[in-house]
Coordinates of C-alpha atoms in Angstrom, one line a residue:
X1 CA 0.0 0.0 0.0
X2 CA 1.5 3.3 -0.8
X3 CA 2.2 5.6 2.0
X4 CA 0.5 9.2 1.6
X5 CA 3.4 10.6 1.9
X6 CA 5.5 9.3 -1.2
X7 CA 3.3 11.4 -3.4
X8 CA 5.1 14.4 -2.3
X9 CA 8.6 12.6 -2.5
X10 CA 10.7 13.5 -5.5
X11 CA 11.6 10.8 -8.3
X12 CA 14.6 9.4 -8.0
X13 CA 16.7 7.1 -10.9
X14 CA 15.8 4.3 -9.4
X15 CA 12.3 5.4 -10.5
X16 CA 13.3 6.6 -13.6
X17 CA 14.9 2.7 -14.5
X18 CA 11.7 1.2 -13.3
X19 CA 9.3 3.3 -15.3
X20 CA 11.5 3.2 -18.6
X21 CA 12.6 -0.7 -18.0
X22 CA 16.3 -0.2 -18.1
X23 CA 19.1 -0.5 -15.7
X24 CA 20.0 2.2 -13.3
X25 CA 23.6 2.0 -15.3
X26 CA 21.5 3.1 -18.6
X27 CA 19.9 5.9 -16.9
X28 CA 23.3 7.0 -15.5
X29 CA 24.3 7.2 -19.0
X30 CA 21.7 8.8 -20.6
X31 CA 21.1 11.5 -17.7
X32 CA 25.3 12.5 -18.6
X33 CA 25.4 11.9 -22.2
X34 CA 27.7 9.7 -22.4
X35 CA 27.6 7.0 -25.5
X36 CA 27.1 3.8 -26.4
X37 CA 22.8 3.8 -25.7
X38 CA 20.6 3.5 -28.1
X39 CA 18.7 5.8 -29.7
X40 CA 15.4 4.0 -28.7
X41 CA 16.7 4.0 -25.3
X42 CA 17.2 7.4 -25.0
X43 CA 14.0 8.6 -26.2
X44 CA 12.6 5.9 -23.7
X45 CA 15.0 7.0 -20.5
X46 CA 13.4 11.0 -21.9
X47 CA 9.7 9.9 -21.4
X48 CA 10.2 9.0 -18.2
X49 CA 12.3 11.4 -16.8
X50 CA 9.2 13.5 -18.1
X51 CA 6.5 11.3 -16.8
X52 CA 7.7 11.6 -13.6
X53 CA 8.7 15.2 -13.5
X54 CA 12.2 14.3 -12.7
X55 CA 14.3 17.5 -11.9
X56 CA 18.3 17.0 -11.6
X57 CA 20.2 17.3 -8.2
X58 CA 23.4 19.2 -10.4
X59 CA 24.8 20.0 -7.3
X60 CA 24.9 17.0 -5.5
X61 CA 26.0 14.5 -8.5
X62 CA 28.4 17.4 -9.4
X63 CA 29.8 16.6 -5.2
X64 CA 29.7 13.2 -5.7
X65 CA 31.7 13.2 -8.9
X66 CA 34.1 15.6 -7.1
X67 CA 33.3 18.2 -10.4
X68 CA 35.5 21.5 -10.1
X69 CA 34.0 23.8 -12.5
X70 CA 36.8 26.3 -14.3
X71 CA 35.8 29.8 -16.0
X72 CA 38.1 31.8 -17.4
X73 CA 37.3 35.4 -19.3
X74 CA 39.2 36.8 -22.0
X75 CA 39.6 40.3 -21.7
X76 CA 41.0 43.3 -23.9
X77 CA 44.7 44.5 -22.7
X78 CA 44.7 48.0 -22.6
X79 CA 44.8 51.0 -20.0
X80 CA 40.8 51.3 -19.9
X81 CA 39.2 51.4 -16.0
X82 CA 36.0 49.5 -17.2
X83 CA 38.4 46.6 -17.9
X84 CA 39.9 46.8 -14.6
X85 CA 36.1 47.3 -13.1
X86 CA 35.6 43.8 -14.9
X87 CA 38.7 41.8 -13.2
X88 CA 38.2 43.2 -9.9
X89 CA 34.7 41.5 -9.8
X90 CA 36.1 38.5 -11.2
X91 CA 38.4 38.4 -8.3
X92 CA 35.6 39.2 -5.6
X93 CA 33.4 36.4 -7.1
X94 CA 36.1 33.8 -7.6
X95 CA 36.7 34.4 -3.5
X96 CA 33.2 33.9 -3.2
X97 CA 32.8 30.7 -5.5
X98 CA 35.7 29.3 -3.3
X99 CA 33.1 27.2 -1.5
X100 CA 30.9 26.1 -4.5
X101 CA 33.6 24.2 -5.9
X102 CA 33.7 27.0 -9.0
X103 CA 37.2 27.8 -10.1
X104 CA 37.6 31.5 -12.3
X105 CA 40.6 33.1 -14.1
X106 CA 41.0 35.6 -16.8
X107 CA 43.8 36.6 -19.6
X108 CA 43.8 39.2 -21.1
X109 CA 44.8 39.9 -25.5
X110 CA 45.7 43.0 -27.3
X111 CA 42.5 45.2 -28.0
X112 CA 40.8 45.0 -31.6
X113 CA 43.3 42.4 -32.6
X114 CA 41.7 39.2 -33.7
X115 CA 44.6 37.0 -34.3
X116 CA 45.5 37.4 -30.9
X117 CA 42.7 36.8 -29.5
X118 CA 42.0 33.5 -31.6
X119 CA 45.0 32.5 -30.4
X120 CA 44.2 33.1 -26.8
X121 CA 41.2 31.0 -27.6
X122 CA 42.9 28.0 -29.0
X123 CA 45.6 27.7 -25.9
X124 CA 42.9 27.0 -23.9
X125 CA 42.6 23.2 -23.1
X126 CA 38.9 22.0 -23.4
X127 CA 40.0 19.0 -21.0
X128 CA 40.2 21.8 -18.3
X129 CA 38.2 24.3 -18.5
X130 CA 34.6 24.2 -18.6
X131 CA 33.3 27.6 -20.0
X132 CA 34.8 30.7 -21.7
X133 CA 33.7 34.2 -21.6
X134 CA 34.9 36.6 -24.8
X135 CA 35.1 40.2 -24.9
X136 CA 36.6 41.3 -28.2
X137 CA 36.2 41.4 -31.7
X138 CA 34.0 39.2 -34.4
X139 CA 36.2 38.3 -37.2
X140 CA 36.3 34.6 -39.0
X141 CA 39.4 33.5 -37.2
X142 CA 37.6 34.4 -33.9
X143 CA 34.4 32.5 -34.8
X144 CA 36.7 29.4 -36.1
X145 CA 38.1 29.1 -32.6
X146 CA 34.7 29.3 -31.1
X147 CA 33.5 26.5 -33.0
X148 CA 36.8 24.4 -31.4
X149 CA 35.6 25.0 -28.0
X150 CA 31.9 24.5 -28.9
X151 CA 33.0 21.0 -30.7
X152 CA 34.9 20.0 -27.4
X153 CA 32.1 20.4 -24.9
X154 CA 33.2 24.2 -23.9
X155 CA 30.3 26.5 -23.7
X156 CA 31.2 30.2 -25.0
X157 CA 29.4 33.1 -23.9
X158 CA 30.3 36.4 -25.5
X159 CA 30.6 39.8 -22.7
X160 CA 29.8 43.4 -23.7
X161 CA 30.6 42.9 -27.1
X162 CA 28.3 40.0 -29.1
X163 CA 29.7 37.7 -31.3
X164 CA 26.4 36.6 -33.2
X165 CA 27.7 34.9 -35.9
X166 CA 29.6 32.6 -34.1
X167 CA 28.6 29.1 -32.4
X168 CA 28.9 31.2 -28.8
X169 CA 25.8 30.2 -26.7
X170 CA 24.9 33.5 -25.1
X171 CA 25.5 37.0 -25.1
X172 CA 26.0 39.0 -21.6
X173 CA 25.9 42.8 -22.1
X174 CA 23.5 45.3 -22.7
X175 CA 21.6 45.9 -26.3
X176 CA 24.3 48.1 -28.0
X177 CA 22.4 49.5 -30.3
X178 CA 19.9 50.6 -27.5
X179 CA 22.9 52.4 -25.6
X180 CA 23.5 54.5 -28.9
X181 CA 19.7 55.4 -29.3
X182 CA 20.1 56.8 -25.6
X183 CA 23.1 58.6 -25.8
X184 CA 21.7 60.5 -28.9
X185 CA 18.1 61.2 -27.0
X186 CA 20.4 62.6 -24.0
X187 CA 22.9 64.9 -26.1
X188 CA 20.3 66.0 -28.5
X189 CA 17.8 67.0 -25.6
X190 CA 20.9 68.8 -23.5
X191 CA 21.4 70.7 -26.8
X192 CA 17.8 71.5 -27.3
X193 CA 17.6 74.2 -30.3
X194 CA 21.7 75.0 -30.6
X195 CA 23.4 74.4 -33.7
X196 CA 26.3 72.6 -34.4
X197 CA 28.9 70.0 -35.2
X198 CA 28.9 66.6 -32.9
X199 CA 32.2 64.6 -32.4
X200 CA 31.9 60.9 -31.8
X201 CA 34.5 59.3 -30.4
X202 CA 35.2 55.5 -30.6
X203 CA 37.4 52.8 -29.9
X204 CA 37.2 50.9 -33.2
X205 CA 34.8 50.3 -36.1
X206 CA 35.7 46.8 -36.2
X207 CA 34.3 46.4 -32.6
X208 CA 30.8 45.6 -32.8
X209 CA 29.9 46.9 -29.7
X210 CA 31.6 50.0 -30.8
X211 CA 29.8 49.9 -34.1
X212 CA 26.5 49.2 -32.7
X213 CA 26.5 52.4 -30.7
X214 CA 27.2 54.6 -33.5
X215 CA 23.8 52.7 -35.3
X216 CA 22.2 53.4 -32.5
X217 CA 22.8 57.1 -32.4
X218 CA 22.9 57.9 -35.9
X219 CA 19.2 56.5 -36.2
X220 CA 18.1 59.0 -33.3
X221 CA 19.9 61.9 -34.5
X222 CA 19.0 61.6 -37.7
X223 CA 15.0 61.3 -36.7
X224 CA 14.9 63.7 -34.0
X225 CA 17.6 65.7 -34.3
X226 CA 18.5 67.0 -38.0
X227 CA 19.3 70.7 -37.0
X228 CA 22.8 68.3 -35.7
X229 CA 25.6 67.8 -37.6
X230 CA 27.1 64.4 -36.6
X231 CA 31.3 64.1 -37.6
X232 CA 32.7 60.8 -39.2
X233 CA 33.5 58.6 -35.9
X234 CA 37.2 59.3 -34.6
X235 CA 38.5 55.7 -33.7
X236 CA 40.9 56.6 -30.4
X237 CA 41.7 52.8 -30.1
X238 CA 40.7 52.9 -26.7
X239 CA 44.1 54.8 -26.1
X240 CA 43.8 57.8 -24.1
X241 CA 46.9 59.4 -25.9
X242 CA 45.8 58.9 -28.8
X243 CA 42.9 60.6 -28.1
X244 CA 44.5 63.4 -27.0
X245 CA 47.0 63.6 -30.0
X246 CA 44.0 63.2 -32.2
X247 CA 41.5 65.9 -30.7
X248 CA 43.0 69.4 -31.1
X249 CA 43.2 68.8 -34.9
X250 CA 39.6 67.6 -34.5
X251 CA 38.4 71.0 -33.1
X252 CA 40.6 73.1 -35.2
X253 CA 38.8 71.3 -38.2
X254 CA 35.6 71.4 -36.7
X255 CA 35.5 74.8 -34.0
X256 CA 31.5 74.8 -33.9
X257 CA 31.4 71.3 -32.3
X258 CA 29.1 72.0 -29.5
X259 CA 28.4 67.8 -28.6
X260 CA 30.5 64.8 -27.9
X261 CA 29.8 61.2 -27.2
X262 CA 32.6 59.5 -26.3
X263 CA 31.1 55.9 -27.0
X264 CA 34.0 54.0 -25.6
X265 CA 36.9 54.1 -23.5
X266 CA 39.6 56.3 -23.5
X267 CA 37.6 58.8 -21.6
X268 CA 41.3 60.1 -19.8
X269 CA 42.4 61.5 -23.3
X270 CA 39.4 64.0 -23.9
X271 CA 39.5 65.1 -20.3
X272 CA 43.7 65.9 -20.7
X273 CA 42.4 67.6 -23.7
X274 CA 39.9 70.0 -21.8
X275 CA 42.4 70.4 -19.1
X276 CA 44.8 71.9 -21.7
X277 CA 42.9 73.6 -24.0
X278 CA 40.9 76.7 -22.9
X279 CA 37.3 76.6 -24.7
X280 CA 34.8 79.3 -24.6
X281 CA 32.2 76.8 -24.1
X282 CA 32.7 73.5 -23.1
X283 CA 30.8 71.1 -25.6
X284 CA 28.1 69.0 -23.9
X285 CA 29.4 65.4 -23.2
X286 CA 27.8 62.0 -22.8
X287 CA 30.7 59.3 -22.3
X288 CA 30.0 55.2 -21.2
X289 CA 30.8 53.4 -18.4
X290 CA 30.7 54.9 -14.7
X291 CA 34.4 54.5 -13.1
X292 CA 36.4 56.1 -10.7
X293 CA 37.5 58.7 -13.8
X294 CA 34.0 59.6 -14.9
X295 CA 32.4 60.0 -11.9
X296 CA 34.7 62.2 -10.8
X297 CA 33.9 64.2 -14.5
X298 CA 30.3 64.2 -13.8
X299 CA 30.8 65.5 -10.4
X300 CA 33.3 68.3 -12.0
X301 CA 30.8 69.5 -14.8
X302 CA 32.8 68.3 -17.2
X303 CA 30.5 65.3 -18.2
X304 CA 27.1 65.5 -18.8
X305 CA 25.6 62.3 -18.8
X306 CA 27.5 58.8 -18.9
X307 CA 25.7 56.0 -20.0
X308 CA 26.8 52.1 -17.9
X309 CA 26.4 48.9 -17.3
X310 CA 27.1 47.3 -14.2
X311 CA 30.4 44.9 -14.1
X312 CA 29.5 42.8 -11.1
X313 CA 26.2 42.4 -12.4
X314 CA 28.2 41.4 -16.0
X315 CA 30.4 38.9 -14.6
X316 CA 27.9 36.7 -12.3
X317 CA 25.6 36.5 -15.0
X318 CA 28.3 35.5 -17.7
X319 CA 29.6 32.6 -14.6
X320 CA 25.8 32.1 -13.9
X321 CA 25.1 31.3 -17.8
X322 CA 28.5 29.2 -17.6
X323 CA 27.7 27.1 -15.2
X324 CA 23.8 26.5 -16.3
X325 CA 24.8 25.4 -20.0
X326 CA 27.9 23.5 -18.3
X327 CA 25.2 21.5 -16.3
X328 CA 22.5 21.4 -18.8
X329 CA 20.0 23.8 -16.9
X330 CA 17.4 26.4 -18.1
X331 CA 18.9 30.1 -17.5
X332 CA 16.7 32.8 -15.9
X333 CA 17.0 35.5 -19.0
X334 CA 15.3 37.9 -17.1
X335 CA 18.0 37.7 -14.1
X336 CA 20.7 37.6 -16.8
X337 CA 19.6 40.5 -18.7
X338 CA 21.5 43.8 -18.1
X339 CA 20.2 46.9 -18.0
X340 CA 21.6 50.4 -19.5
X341 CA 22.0 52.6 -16.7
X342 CA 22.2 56.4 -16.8
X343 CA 24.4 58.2 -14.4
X344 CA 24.0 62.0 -14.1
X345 CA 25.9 64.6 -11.2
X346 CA 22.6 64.4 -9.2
X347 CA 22.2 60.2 -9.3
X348 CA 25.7 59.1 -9.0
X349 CA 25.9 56.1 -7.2
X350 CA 27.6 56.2 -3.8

């Protein structure tokens, strides 16, 4: 006679082999992918596991395995403080993950070089790491090297800059093209009826999150804001002297511009620049990415608006992602998704 209360106990393999006929070995098998069952079997195993709303303990057949999961991130090498923001949560989280048997790193590869960065991709052993999270550009060679780690059992995300072409299985970072469309609303409203030129400074065209933004804000300019004259992009590299060397020649071409978005990083260069150069009016600036350096700009007047997204928030939901496609689980997109935030001199956060 069955106890009342086993209707409220969950399924367990042993269930799962009774209800499907097959050994508790074949379920084992089926439940970690793992070869050599037939197809028949399978699809047998499957209608069980459905029939009796079987829902995987990861983390206790991940303890008894004695599974150590291993992230790693692949990050741009440059002097940018967003990039720094980026490691220092990876480093707070990996402290964090110390206990949950989760293991992160990261490395980083020369900015906007693809090459380098498909070759940071293929060093990577598939035997020991688990997932890999990509910040950089979308070129064949990089896609190429996806598809190695996809074809070895590595899943891929891609962070702040997507790689949609490519075999990656999700994308952490906010809607690009979005975060253009916003800059241009907040510049073209701080401007209201002035006329004038509009500098856009970016990292590369290459980048797509880079390209993306200037999308963005062409589209809303261009609807809402025709009175604005909007310059070819100046790609800075994400080199803050660069940018410097590059804008006095910018404004001696171009004295009337009255707006700037600076839609990557490399925000250090145009502030030497107004630091050194006396202006009669200081042209209206919305920048990206709230660090240390452009808060301190907002707070000085010298930005107008910046435009982020949040790197803790970036990292946990690229290692959240990681670990739910490394165990075969559904993802909460809305937890994952991240938001564009917009920072002015009266809502900094503390």
């Amino acid at each position: 006679m069955k106890h009342p209360d086993d209707t409220l106990s969950n399924p367990t393999i042993n269930d799962i082999a009774r209800v499907a006929e097959v050994s508790l070995a074949t379920v084992d098998r089926v439940l970690n992918a793992r070869p050599g069952v037939r197809e028949v079997t399978v699809r047998k195993v499957n209608e069980a596991i459905a029939e009796l709303g079987y829902v995987r303990d990861t983390a206790a057949a991940n303890l008894a395995r004695g599974r150590v999961y291993h992230f790693t991130f692949i990050l741009p090498s440059n002097e940018n403080e967003f990039i720094a923001l980026l490691e220092a949560q990876i480093e707070l989280l990996a402290r964090g993950l110390r206990h949950e048997r989760t293991k992160l790193s990261f490395v980083r590869v020369a900015a906007f070089d693809p090459m380098a960065l498909a070759a940071a991709i293929n060093a990577i052993d598939p035997a020991l790491v688990d997932g890999v999270a990509i910040f950089g550009p979308e070129t064949p060679s990089v896609r190429d090297s996806i598809a190695h780690l996809k074809a070895n059992g590595v899943t891929v995300v891609s962070l702040v800059s997507d790689i949609p072409s490519s075999e990656r299985d999700n994308y952490v970072g906010v809607d690009n093209v979005a975060a253009g469309r916003t800059a241009a609303q907040l510049l073209g409203r701080f401007l209201g009826n002035a006329t004038g030129k509009i500098l856009v400074l970016t990292g590369s065209m290459l980048a797509r999150d880079h390209l993306e933004r200037r999308l963005g804000f062409d589209e809303v300019m261009a609807r809402d804001f025709a009175h604005l004259d909007v310059l070819a992009s100046l790609e800075g590299r994400d080199d803050p002297d660069l940018i410097q060397r590059l804008l006095p020649d910018a404004f001696a071409d171009n004295p009337d511009i009255i707006g700037i978005y600076s839609s990557a990083a490399g925000n250090d260069g145009l502030l030497r620049h107004f630091n050194t150069h006396a202006m009669a009016r200081r042209p209206v600036v919305v920048a990206h990415e709230l660090t240390p350096l452009s808060r301190d700009a907002l707070a000085r007047g010298c930005f107008d608006a910046v435009i982020s997204q949040d790197a803790g928030h970036l990292v946990r939901s690229a290692v959240r992602i990681m670990r739910a496609n490394s165990d075969g689980m559904p993802i909460n997109l809305a937890q994952e998704r991240i938001r564009i935030d917009i920072y002015l001199k009266e809502n900094m956060a503390l």
